[in-house]
Amino acid sequence: DAGVIQSPRHEVTEMGQEVTLRCKPISGHDYLFWYRQTMMRGLELLIYFNNNVPIDDSGMPEDRFSAKMPNASFSTLKIQPSEPRDSAVYFCASSRSQGGDEKLFFGSGTQLSVL
Amino acid sequence: GESVGLHLPTLSVQEGDNSIINCAYSNSASDYFIWYKQESGKGPQFIIDIRSNMDKRQGQRVTVLLNKTVKHLSLQIAATQPGDSAVYFCAENAGNNRKLIWGLGTSLAVNP
């Protein structure tokens, strides 16, 4: 299995621009998570989906952030407009509900720099 | 152990020694605990997990100990190797949801 696949690996953009981060979860996993990691705040859960339905988006910082999961194999996290304080590493992770397994499998992350 | 702030606690060990990384968790209702390893430039990688009905679980070179009385979790790494150098995170889950509560991490440095 290829694991969780995220793209792009690095993104550099200017303040005000739209940023779209992409994620392909592990096949067969029915949970998908978006996390943000910074030195100041550590790992923060932004939103998670179960069977493509958003379950909890209380971690999404502002209306500038939105996430979608149109099907079981694809999700996007969009920031519009982006701001310098959004600079962070964004991780996507997936897990399965079978057998009560709660292990998260993380992608390699997208390093976002907003100038 | 864990701390809040900009600076991760750091544990420095000699190659071949055993390492113990500690974590104090916050919620006495938490019933699931998990350890992750994060190497530089990579996503967190699962190491081992434990449920609250156990107090010890062993994996390959790793052992997790859970003390519910004092809300303490530890990760023991036997015969630490240079490849074990990373940041280690503990996380807990108190509800019937999938929201893990993460610690800020401990940096492990293995000296050759």
mmCIF file of N, CA, C and O in Angstrom, chain A residues 12-113:
data_model
loop_
_atom_site.group_PDB
_atom_site.id
_atom_site.type_symbol
_atom_site.label_atom_id
_atom_site.label_comp_id
_atom_site.label_asym_id
_atom_site.label_seq_id
_atom_site.Cartn_x
_atom_site.Cartn_y
_atom_site.Cartn_z
ATOM 1 N N VAL A 12 4.608 27.518 -1.669
ATOM 2 C CA VAL A 12 4.961 28.880 -1.290
ATOM 3 C C VAL A 12 4.023 29.800 -2.048
ATOM 4 O O VAL A 12 3.909 29.704 -3.274
ATOM 5 N N THR A 13 3.357 30.672 -1.339
ATOM 6 C CA THR A 13 2.387 31.539 -1.979
ATOM 7 C C THR A 13 2.424 32.909 -1.322
ATOM 8 O O THR A 13 3.049 33.104 -0.286
ATOM 9 N N GLU A 14 1.756 33.828 -1.930
ATOM 10 C CA GLU A 14 1.701 35.178 -1.382
ATOM 11 C C GLU A 14 0.383 35.393 -0.657
ATOM 12 O O GLU A 14 -0.653 34.819 -1.011
ATOM 13 N N MET A 15 0.461 36.226 0.336
ATOM 14 C CA MET A 15 -0.723 36.570 1.112
ATOM 15 C C MET A 15 -1.867 36.950 0.189
ATOM 16 O O MET A 15 -1.692 37.709 -0.772
ATOM 17 N N GLY A 16 -3.050 36.426 0.496
ATOM 18 C CA GLY A 16 -4.222 36.736 -0.302
ATOM 19 C C GLY A 16 -4.550 35.711 -1.355
ATOM 20 O O GLY A 16 -5.676 35.680 -1.870
ATOM 21 N N GLN A 17 -3.590 34.858 -1.663
ATOM 22 C CA GLN A 17 -3.824 33.844 -2.683
ATOM 23 C C GLN A 17 -4.582 32.651 -2.100
ATOM 24 O O GLN A 17 -4.551 32.387 -0.894
ATOM 25 N N GLU A 18 -5.236 31.927 -2.986
ATOM 26 C CA GLU A 18 -5.928 30.698 -2.584
ATOM 27 C C GLU A 18 -4.946 29.539 -2.601
ATOM 28 O O GLU A 18 -4.120 29.429 -3.508
ATOM 29 N N VAL A 19 -5.051 28.705 -1.588
ATOM 30 C CA VAL A 19 -4.189 27.524 -1.484
ATOM 31 C C VAL A 19 -5.077 26.284 -1.378
ATOM 32 O O VAL A 19 -6.042 26.278 -0.609
ATOM 33 N N THR A 20 -4.759 25.277 -2.143
ATOM 34 C CA THR A 20 -5.495 24.008 -2.059
ATOM 35 C C THR A 20 -4.532 22.868 -1.796
ATOM 36 O O THR A 20 -3.594 22.647 -2.562
ATOM 37 N N LEU A 21 -4.778 22.163 -0.706
ATOM 38 C CA LEU A 21 -3.975 21.013 -0.336
ATOM 39 C C LEU A 21 -4.791 19.753 -0.605
ATOM 40 O O LEU A 21 -6.018 19.736 -0.385
ATOM 41 N N ARG A 22 -4.116 18.696 -1.042
ATOM 42 C CA ARG A 22 -4.814 17.497 -1.474
ATOM 43 C C ARG A 22 -4.360 16.266 -0.715
ATOM 44 O O ARG A 22 -3.197 16.186 -0.287
ATOM 45 N N CYS A 23 -5.276 15.330 -0.590
ATOM 46 C CA CYS A 23 -4.974 14.125 0.180
ATOM 47 C C CYS A 23 -5.703 12.921 -0.408
ATOM 48 O O CYS A 23 -6.897 12.979 -0.709
ATOM 49 N N LYS A 24 -4.971 11.831 -0.507
ATOM 50 C CA LYS A 24 -5.566 10.542 -0.876
ATOM 51 C C LYS A 24 -5.340 9.600 0.299
ATOM 52 O O LYS A 24 -4.195 9.260 0.605
ATOM 53 N N PRO A 25 -6.409 9.182 0.975
ATOM 54 C CA PRO A 25 -6.237 8.287 2.130
ATOM 55 C C PRO A 25 -5.892 6.864 1.688
ATOM 56 O O PRO A 25 -5.941 6.538 0.504
ATOM 57 N N ILE A 26 -5.556 6.056 2.670
ATOM 58 C CA ILE A 26 -5.302 4.644 2.391
ATOM 59 C C ILE A 26 -6.617 3.969 1.989
ATOM 60 O O ILE A 26 -7.656 4.203 2.621
ATOM 61 N N SER A 27 -6.548 3.172 0.953
ATOM 62 C CA SER A 27 -7.741 2.487 0.466
ATOM 63 C C SER A 27 -8.352 1.628 1.568
ATOM 64 O O SER A 27 -7.656 0.878 2.261
ATOM 65 N N GLY A 28 -9.670 1.787 1.741
ATOM 66 C CA GLY A 28 -10.357 1.006 2.768
ATOM 67 C C GLY A 28 -10.514 1.728 4.088
ATOM 68 O O GLY A 28 -11.261 1.280 4.959
ATOM 69 N N HIS A 29 -9.798 2.828 4.252
ATOM 70 C CA HIS A 29 -9.943 3.625 5.471
ATOM 71 C C HIS A 29 -11.157 4.532 5.342
ATOM 72 O O HIS A 29 -11.341 5.182 4.320
ATOM 73 N N ASP A 30 -11.979 4.564 6.396
ATOM 74 C CA ASP A 30 -13.208 5.346 6.322
ATOM 75 C C ASP A 30 -13.162 6.629 7.145
ATOM 76 O O ASP A 30 -14.142 7.369 7.198
ATOM 77 N N TYR A 31 -12.029 6.873 7.809
ATOM 78 C CA TYR A 31 -11.847 8.138 8.519
ATOM 79 C C TYR A 31 -10.706 8.918 7.864
ATOM 80 O O TYR A 31 -9.664 8.346 7.524
ATOM 81 N N LEU A 32 -10.912 10.233 7.748
ATOM 82 C CA LEU A 32 -9.862 11.095 7.220
ATOM 83 C C LEU A 32 -9.761 12.334 8.089
ATOM 84 O O LEU A 32 -10.787 12.922 8.462
ATOM 85 N N PHE A 33 -8.529 12.716 8.401
ATOM 86 C CA PHE A 33 -8.255 13.825 9.310
ATOM 87 C C PHE A 33 -7.332 14.826 8.633
ATOM 88 O O PHE A 33 -6.408 14.445 7.922
ATOM 89 N N TRP A 34 -7.580 16.096 8.928
ATOM 90 C CA TRP A 34 -6.641 17.159 8.558
ATOM 91 C C TRP A 34 -6.080 17.775 9.834
ATOM 92 O O TRP A 34 -6.842 18.211 10.706
ATOM 93 N N TYR A 35 -4.752 17.800 9.918
ATOM 94 C CA TYR A 35 -4.047 18.384 11.061
ATOM 95 C C TYR A 35 -3.148 19.515 10.575
ATOM 96 O O TYR A 35 -2.679 19.520 9.442
ATOM 97 N N ARG A 36 -2.871 20.420 11.487
ATOM 98 C CA ARG A 36 -1.886 21.473 11.244
ATOM 99 C C ARG A 36 -0.840 21.381 12.356
ATOM 100 O O ARG A 36 -1.185 21.184 13.523
ATOM 101 N N GLN A 37 0.417 21.531 11.981
ATOM 102 C CA GLN A 37 1.492 21.448 12.971
ATOM 103 C C GLN A 37 2.371 22.682 12.909
ATOM 104 O O GLN A 37 2.894 23.047 11.866
ATOM 105 N N THR A 38 2.528 23.326 14.050
ATOM 106 C CA THR A 38 3.446 24.451 14.196
ATOM 107 C C THR A 38 4.257 24.244 15.460
ATOM 108 O O THR A 38 3.868 23.474 16.347
ATOM 109 N N MET A 39 5.379 24.934 15.553
ATOM 110 C CA MET A 39 6.189 24.828 16.764
ATOM 111 C C MET A 39 5.445 25.397 17.960
ATOM 112 O O MET A 39 5.577 24.909 19.078
ATOM 113 N N MET A 40 4.667 26.449 17.708
ATOM 114 C CA MET A 40 3.990 27.116 18.813
ATOM 115 C C MET A 40 2.848 26.288 19.390
ATOM 116 O O MET A 40 2.644 26.259 20.607
ATOM 117 N N ARG A 41 2.095 25.618 18.522
ATOM 118 C CA ARG A 41 0.856 24.982 18.963
ATOM 119 C C ARG A 41 0.860 23.468 18.816
ATOM 120 O O ARG A 41 -0.139 22.814 19.168
ATOM 121 N N GLY A 42 1.933 22.923 18.271
ATOM 122 C CA GLY A 42 1.982 21.468 18.100
ATOM 123 C C GLY A 42 1.012 21.001 17.030
ATOM 124 O O GLY A 42 0.731 21.707 16.073
ATOM 125 N N LEU A 43 0.486 19.788 17.220
ATOM 126 C CA LEU A 43 -0.456 19.202 16.274
ATOM 127 C C LEU A 43 -1.877 19.608 16.644
ATOM 128 O O LEU A 43 -2.339 19.327 17.749
ATOM 129 N N GLU A 44 -2.565 20.224 15.707
ATOM 130 C CA GLU A 44 -3.940 20.646 15.928
ATOM 131 C C GLU A 44 -4.846 19.941 14.930
ATOM 132 O O GLU A 44 -4.591 19.985 13.729
ATOM 133 N N LEU A 45 -5.899 19.347 15.431
ATOM 134 C CA LEU A 45 -6.890 18.734 14.544
ATOM 135 C C LEU A 45 -7.783 19.826 13.975
ATOM 136 O O LEU A 45 -8.389 20.602 14.722
ATOM 137 N N LEU A 46 -7.858 19.894 12.667
ATOM 138 C CA LEU A 46 -8.690 20.911 12.024
ATOM 139 C C LEU A 46 -10.095 20.370 11.778
ATOM 140 O O LEU A 46 -11.091 21.007 12.137
ATOM 141 N N ILE A 47 -10.172 19.206 11.181
ATOM 142 C CA ILE A 47 -11.455 18.623 10.806
ATOM 143 C C ILE A 47 -11.261 17.136 10.564
ATOM 144 O O ILE A 47 -10.156 16.702 10.225
ATOM 145 N N TYR A 48 -12.321 16.336 10.785
ATOM 146 C CA TYR A 48 -12.230 14.959 10.353
ATOM 147 C C TYR A 48 -13.547 14.484 9.744
ATOM 148 O O TYR A 48 -14.615 15.017 10.055
ATOM 149 N N PHE A 49 -13.423 13.525 8.848
ATOM 150 C CA PHE A 49 -14.536 12.961 8.101
ATOM 151 C C PHE A 49 -14.684 11.473 8.434
ATOM 152 O O PHE A 49 -13.698 10.791 8.702
ATOM 153 N N ASN A 50 -15.918 11.019 8.363
ATOM 154 C CA ASN A 50 -16.196 9.591 8.429
ATOM 155 C C ASN A 50 -17.115 9.252 7.249
ATOM 156 O O ASN A 50 -18.173 9.882 7.101
ATOM 157 N N ASN A 51 -16.677 8.303 6.454
ATOM 158 C CA ASN A 51 -17.460 7.957 5.249
ATOM 159 C C ASN A 51 -17.809 9.196 4.428
ATOM 160 O O ASN A 51 -18.956 9.383 4.000
ATOM 161 N N ASN A 52 -16.816 10.064 4.262
ATOM 162 C CA ASN A 52 -16.889 11.265 3.423
ATOM 163 C C ASN A 52 -17.723 12.389 4.034
ATOM 164 O O ASN A 52 -17.881 13.449 3.416
ATOM 165 N N VAL A 53 -18.257 12.198 5.211
ATOM 166 C CA VAL A 53 -19.094 13.212 5.857
ATOM 167 C C VAL A 53 -18.290 13.909 6.953
ATOM 168 O O VAL A 53 -17.685 13.235 7.795
ATOM 169 N N PRO A 54 -18.268 15.255 6.962
ATOM 170 C CA PRO A 54 -17.557 15.960 8.037
ATOM 171 C C PRO A 54 -18.225 15.703 9.381
ATOM 172 O O PRO A 54 -19.433 15.900 9.515
ATOM 173 N N ILE A 55 -17.447 15.256 10.355
ATOM 174 C CA ILE A 55 -17.980 14.927 11.668
ATOM 175 C C ILE A 55 -17.727 16.042 12.668
ATOM 176 O O ILE A 55 -18.596 16.379 13.469
ATOM 177 N N ASP A 56 -16.549 16.597 12.613
ATOM 178 C CA ASP A 56 -16.186 17.646 13.571
ATOM 179 C C ASP A 56 -15.241 18.624 12.890
ATOM 180 O O ASP A 56 -14.141 18.248 12.505
ATOM 181 N N ASP A 57 -15.704 19.847 12.738
ATOM 182 C CA ASP A 57 -14.855 20.877 12.122
ATOM 183 C C ASP A 57 -14.551 22.000 13.118
ATOM 184 O O ASP A 57 -14.218 23.111 12.718
ATOM 185 N N SER A 58 -14.667 21.691 14.392
ATOM 186 C CA SER A 58 -14.477 22.722 15.414
ATOM 187 C C SER A 58 -13.050 23.259 15.458
ATOM 188 O O SER A 58 -12.798 24.322 16.004
ATOM 189 N N GLY A 59 -12.121 22.538 14.873
ATOM 190 C CA GLY A 59 -10.738 22.987 14.856
ATOM 191 C C GLY A 59 -10.386 23.880 13.682
ATOM 192 O O GLY A 59 -9.290 24.441 13.629
ATOM 193 N N MET A 60 -11.282 24.045 12.764
ATOM 194 C CA MET A 60 -11.031 24.924 11.611
ATOM 195 C C MET A 60 -10.964 26.356 12.132
ATOM 196 O O MET A 60 -11.936 26.865 12.715
ATOM 197 N N PRO A 61 -9.830 27.033 11.905
ATOM 198 C CA PRO A 61 -9.619 28.312 12.575
ATOM 199 C C PRO A 61 -10.582 29.420 12.157
ATOM 200 O O PRO A 61 -11.008 30.196 12.989
ATOM 201 N N GLU A 62 -10.890 29.508 10.894
ATOM 202 C CA GLU A 62 -11.735 30.604 10.441
ATOM 203 C C GLU A 62 -12.489 30.185 9.194
ATOM 204 O O GLU A 62 -12.239 29.129 8.616
ATOM 205 N N ASP A 63 -13.377 31.066 8.758
ATOM 206 C CA ASP A 63 -14.118 30.799 7.526
ATOM 207 C C ASP A 63 -13.216 30.757 6.308
ATOM 208 O O ASP A 63 -13.638 30.288 5.246
ATOM 209 N N ARG A 64 -12.004 31.220 6.464
ATOM 210 C CA ARG A 64 -11.074 31.172 5.327
ATOM 211 C C ARG A 64 -10.671 29.736 5.003
ATOM 212 O O ARG A 64 -10.187 29.446 3.921
ATOM 213 N N PHE A 65 -10.884 28.853 5.963
ATOM 214 C CA PHE A 65 -10.529 27.439 5.795
ATOM 215 C C PHE A 65 -11.787 26.632 5.448
ATOM 216 O O PHE A 65 -12.830 26.780 6.082
ATOM 217 N N SER A 66 -11.635 25.747 4.471
ATOM 218 C CA SER A 66 -12.724 24.840 4.146
ATOM 219 C C SER A 66 -12.143 23.506 3.710
ATOM 220 O O SER A 66 -11.023 23.441 3.191
ATOM 221 N N ALA A 67 -12.876 22.446 3.945
ATOM 222 C CA ALA A 67 -12.413 21.105 3.563
ATOM 223 C C ALA A 67 -13.566 20.336 2.949
ATOM 224 O O ALA A 67 -14.718 20.485 3.367
ATOM 225 N N LYS A 68 -13.217 19.528 1.971
ATOM 226 C CA LYS A 68 -14.212 18.714 1.307
ATOM 227 C C LYS A 68 -13.692 17.292 1.135
ATOM 228 O O LYS A 68 -12.477 17.064 1.082
ATOM 229 N N MET A 69 -14.630 16.376 1.028
ATOM 230 C CA MET A 69 -14.265 14.988 0.726
ATOM 231 C C MET A 69 -15.322 14.469 -0.244
ATOM 232 O O MET A 69 -16.323 13.871 0.178
ATOM 233 N N PRO A 70 -15.131 14.695 -1.524
ATOM 234 C CA PRO A 70 -16.148 14.325 -2.516
ATOM 235 C C PRO A 70 -16.307 12.825 -2.706
ATOM 236 O O PRO A 70 -17.375 12.365 -3.132
ATOM 237 N N ASN A 71 -15.262 12.065 -2.356
ATOM 238 C CA ASN A 71 -15.373 10.603 -2.449
ATOM 239 C C ASN A 71 -14.385 9.965 -1.482
ATOM 240 O O ASN A 71 -13.603 10.667 -0.837
ATOM 241 N N ALA A 72 -14.420 8.669 -1.387
ATOM 242 C CA ALA A 72 -13.633 7.955 -0.372
ATOM 243 C C ALA A 72 -12.132 8.018 -0.607
ATOM 244 O O ALA A 72 -11.360 7.646 0.275
ATOM 245 N N SER A 73 -11.725 8.470 -1.770
ATOM 246 C CA SER A 73 -10.294 8.440 -2.072
ATOM 247 C C SER A 73 -9.680 9.822 -2.271
ATOM 248 O O SER A 73 -8.547 9.936 -2.730
ATOM 249 N N PHE A 74 -10.398 10.874 -1.887
ATOM 250 C CA PHE A 74 -9.854 12.197 -2.146
ATOM 251 C C PHE A 74 -10.442 13.238 -1.197
ATOM 252 O O PHE A 74 -11.655 13.261 -0.954
ATOM 253 N N SER A 75 -9.580 14.114 -0.707
ATOM 254 C CA SER A 75 -10.028 15.219 0.124
ATOM 255 C C SER A 75 -9.162 16.440 -0.168
ATOM 256 O O SER A 75 -7.988 16.308 -0.552
ATOM 257 N N THR A 76 -9.746 17.617 0.005
ATOM 258 C CA THR A 76 -9.008 18.860 -0.146
ATOM 259 C C THR A 76 -9.196 19.743 1.079
ATOM 260 O O THR A 76 -10.242 19.715 1.739
ATOM 261 N N LEU A 77 -8.173 20.509 1.357
ATOM 262 C CA LEU A 77 -8.228 21.564 2.367
ATOM 263 C C LEU A 77 -7.871 22.857 1.650
ATOM 264 O O LEU A 77 -6.803 22.944 1.047
ATOM 265 N N LYS A 78 -8.777 23.815 1.714
ATOM 266 C CA LYS A 78 -8.576 25.052 0.981
ATOM 267 C C LYS A 78 -8.491 26.222 1.944
ATOM 268 O O LYS A 78 -9.244 26.300 2.941
ATOM 269 N N ILE A 79 -7.584 27.124 1.661
ATOM 270 C CA ILE A 79 -7.448 28.354 2.432
ATOM 271 C C ILE A 79 -7.600 29.519 1.454
ATOM 272 O O ILE A 79 -6.853 29.636 0.488
ATOM 273 N N GLN A 80 -8.595 30.352 1.701
ATOM 274 C CA GLN A 80 -8.856 31.465 0.807
ATOM 275 C C GLN A 80 -9.496 32.620 1.583
ATOM 276 O O GLN A 80 -10.615 32.462 2.098
ATOM 277 N N PRO A 81 -8.811 33.768 1.685
ATOM 278 C CA PRO A 81 -7.458 34.047 1.237
ATOM 279 C C PRO A 81 -6.430 33.599 2.275
ATOM 280 O O PRO A 81 -6.722 33.573 3.472
ATOM 281 N N SER A 82 -5.254 33.264 1.832
ATOM 282 C CA SER A 82 -4.208 32.824 2.753
ATOM 283 C C SER A 82 -3.543 34.020 3.431
ATOM 284 O O SER A 82 -3.510 35.140 2.884
ATOM 285 N N GLU A 83 -3.030 33.775 4.642
ATOM 286 C CA GLU A 83 -2.343 34.794 5.422
ATOM 287 C C GLU A 83 -1.029 34.213 5.936
ATOM 288 O O GLU A 83 -0.912 32.986 6.087
ATOM 289 N N PRO A 84 -0.060 35.072 6.248
ATOM 290 C CA PRO A 84 1.235 34.566 6.740
ATOM 291 C C PRO A 84 1.101 33.648 7.954
ATOM 292 O O PRO A 84 1.864 32.689 8.097
ATOM 293 N N ARG A 85 0.129 33.912 8.827
ATOM 294 C CA ARG A 85 -0.017 33.086 10.028
ATOM 295 C C ARG A 85 -0.535 31.678 9.713
ATOM 296 O O ARG A 85 -0.607 30.829 10.620
ATOM 297 N N ASP A 86 -0.901 31.440 8.477
ATOM 298 C CA ASP A 86 -1.316 30.085 8.070
ATOM 299 C C ASP A 86 -0.108 29.200 7.751
ATOM 300 O O ASP A 86 -0.271 27.997 7.515
ATOM 301 N N SER A 87 1.060 29.796 7.740
ATOM 302 C CA SER A 87 2.270 29.028 7.442
ATOM 303 C C SER A 87 2.454 27.930 8.483
ATOM 304 O O SER A 87 2.479 28.194 9.693
ATOM 305 N N ALA A 88 2.565 26.711 8.017
ATOM 306 C CA ALA A 88 2.632 25.543 8.904
ATOM 307 C C ALA A 88 2.827 24.311 8.042
ATOM 308 O O ALA A 88 2.869 24.399 6.811
ATOM 309 N N VAL A 89 2.940 23.170 8.692
ATOM 310 C CA VAL A 89 2.895 21.899 7.978
ATOM 311 C C VAL A 89 1.495 21.322 8.169
ATOM 312 O O VAL A 89 1.010 21.212 9.304
ATOM 313 N N TYR A 90 0.856 20.985 7.080
ATOM 314 C CA TYR A 90 -0.484 20.432 7.124
ATOM 315 C C TYR A 90 -0.411 18.934 6.812
ATOM 316 O O TYR A 90 0.121 18.522 5.789
ATOM 317 N N PHE A 91 -0.960 18.159 7.734
ATOM 318 C CA PHE A 91 -0.944 16.704 7.566
ATOM 319 C C PHE A 91 -2.353 16.182 7.347
ATOM 320 O O PHE A 91 -3.317 16.638 7.960
ATOM 321 N N CYS A 92 -2.419 15.208 6.497
ATOM 322 C CA CYS A 92 -3.624 14.420 6.324
ATOM 323 C C CYS A 92 -3.347 13.041 6.924
ATOM 324 O O CYS A 92 -2.208 12.537 6.845
ATOM 325 N N ALA A 93 -4.342 12.459 7.553
ATOM 326 C CA ALA A 93 -4.196 11.127 8.126
ATOM 327 C C ALA A 93 -5.483 10.351 7.891
ATOM 328 O O ALA A 93 -6.556 10.939 7.736
ATOM 329 N N SER A 94 -5.373 9.047 7.868
ATOM 330 C CA SER A 94 -6.572 8.226 7.723
ATOM 331 C C SER A 94 -6.530 7.061 8.692
ATOM 332 O O SER A 94 -5.464 6.687 9.204
ATOM 333 N N SER A 95 -7.693 6.521 8.981
ATOM 334 C CA SER A 95 -7.788 5.338 9.827
ATOM 335 C C SER A 95 -9.051 4.573 9.437
ATOM 336 O O SER A 95 -9.873 5.050 8.670
ATOM 337 N N ARG A 96 -9.173 3.387 10.000
ATOM 338 C CA ARG A 96 -10.339 2.572 9.682
ATOM 339 C C ARG A 96 -11.104 2.285 10.959
ATOM 340 O O ARG A 96 -10.530 2.274 12.056
ATOM 341 N N SER A 97 -12.375 2.027 10.828
ATOM 342 C CA SER A 97 -13.206 1.759 11.994
ATOM 343 C C SER A 97 -13.280 0.280 12.323
ATOM 344 O O SER A 97 -13.724 -0.098 13.380
ATOM 345 N N GLN A 98 -12.787 -0.554 11.445
ATOM 346 C CA GLN A 98 -12.881 -1.995 11.628
ATOM 347 C C GLN A 98 -12.162 -2.435 12.898
ATOM 348 O O GLN A 98 -11.016 -2.051 13.135
ATOM 349 N N GLY A 99 -12.867 -3.190 13.728
ATOM 350 C CA GLY A 99 -12.244 -3.748 14.922
ATOM 351 C C GLY A 99 -11.866 -2.719 15.963
ATOM 352 O O GLY A 99 -11.046 -2.990 16.837
ATOM 353 N N GLY A 100 -12.449 -1.539 15.883
ATOM 354 C CA GLY A 100 -12.123 -0.506 16.856
ATOM 355 C C GLY A 100 -10.715 0.041 16.723
ATOM 356 O O GLY A 100 -10.184 0.656 17.650
ATOM 357 N N ASP A 101 -10.097 -0.183 15.579
ATOM 358 C CA ASP A 101 -8.741 0.282 15.346
ATOM 359 C C ASP A 101 -8.723 1.800 15.264
ATOM 360 O O ASP A 101 -9.396 2.376 14.412
ATOM 361 N N GLU A 102 -7.939 2.446 16.122
ATOM 362 C CA GLU A 102 -7.894 3.898 16.120
ATOM 363 C C GLU A 102 -6.570 4.449 15.622
ATOM 364 O O GLU A 102 -6.357 5.659 15.666
ATOM 365 N N LYS A 103 -5.688 3.606 15.152
ATOM 366 C CA LYS A 103 -4.394 4.078 14.689
ATOM 367 C C LYS A 103 -4.565 5.003 13.499
ATOM 368 O O LYS A 103 -5.270 4.705 12.551
ATOM 369 N N LEU A 104 -3.887 6.124 13.561
ATOM 370 C CA LEU A 104 -3.859 7.053 12.439
ATOM 371 C C LEU A 104 -2.613 6.798 11.599
ATOM 372 O O LEU A 104 -1.523 6.587 12.142
ATOM 373 N N PHE A 105 -2.794 6.864 10.299
ATOM 374 C CA PHE A 105 -1.668 6.776 9.371
ATOM 375 C C PHE A 105 -1.548 8.138 8.696
ATOM 376 O O PHE A 105 -2.494 8.611 8.060
ATOM 377 N N PHE A 106 -0.395 8.748 8.863
ATOM 378 C CA PHE A 106 -0.186 10.108 8.382
ATOM 379 C C PHE A 106 0.513 10.119 7.031
ATOM 380 O O PHE A 106 1.352 9.260 6.737
ATOM 381 N N GLY A 107 0.183 11.152 6.249
ATOM 382 C CA GLY A 107 0.946 11.435 5.054
ATOM 383 C C GLY A 107 2.218 12.178 5.405
ATOM 384 O O GLY A 107 2.503 12.433 6.577
ATOM 385 N N SER A 108 2.968 12.538 4.391
ATOM 386 C CA SER A 108 4.247 13.221 4.603
ATOM 387 C C SER A 108 4.088 14.716 4.829
ATOM 388 O O SER A 108 5.054 15.389 5.167
ATOM 389 N N GLY A 109 2.872 15.217 4.653
ATOM 390 C CA GLY A 109 2.607 16.617 4.952
ATOM 391 C C GLY A 109 2.848 17.557 3.795
ATOM 392 O O GLY A 109 3.550 17.249 2.828
ATOM 393 N N THR A 110 2.229 18.721 3.903
ATOM 394 C CA THR A 110 2.474 19.831 2.969
ATOM 395 C C THR A 110 3.037 20.988 3.785
ATOM 396 O O THR A 110 2.387 21.463 4.723
ATOM 397 N N GLN A 111 4.243 21.399 3.442
ATOM 398 C CA GLN A 111 4.856 22.552 4.095
ATOM 399 C C GLN A 111 4.359 23.804 3.375
ATOM 400 O O GLN A 111 4.712 24.041 2.219
ATOM 401 N N LEU A 112 3.547 24.589 4.070
ATOM 402 C CA LEU A 112 2.973 25.802 3.478
ATOM 403 C C LEU A 112 3.670 27.039 4.015
ATOM 404 O O LEU A 112 3.781 27.217 5.237
ATOM 405 N N SER A 113 4.120 27.868 3.102
ATOM 406 C CA SER A 113 4.711 29.161 3.471
ATOM 407 C C SER A 113 3.927 30.248 2.769
ATOM 408 O O SER A 113 3.849 30.269 1.540
#
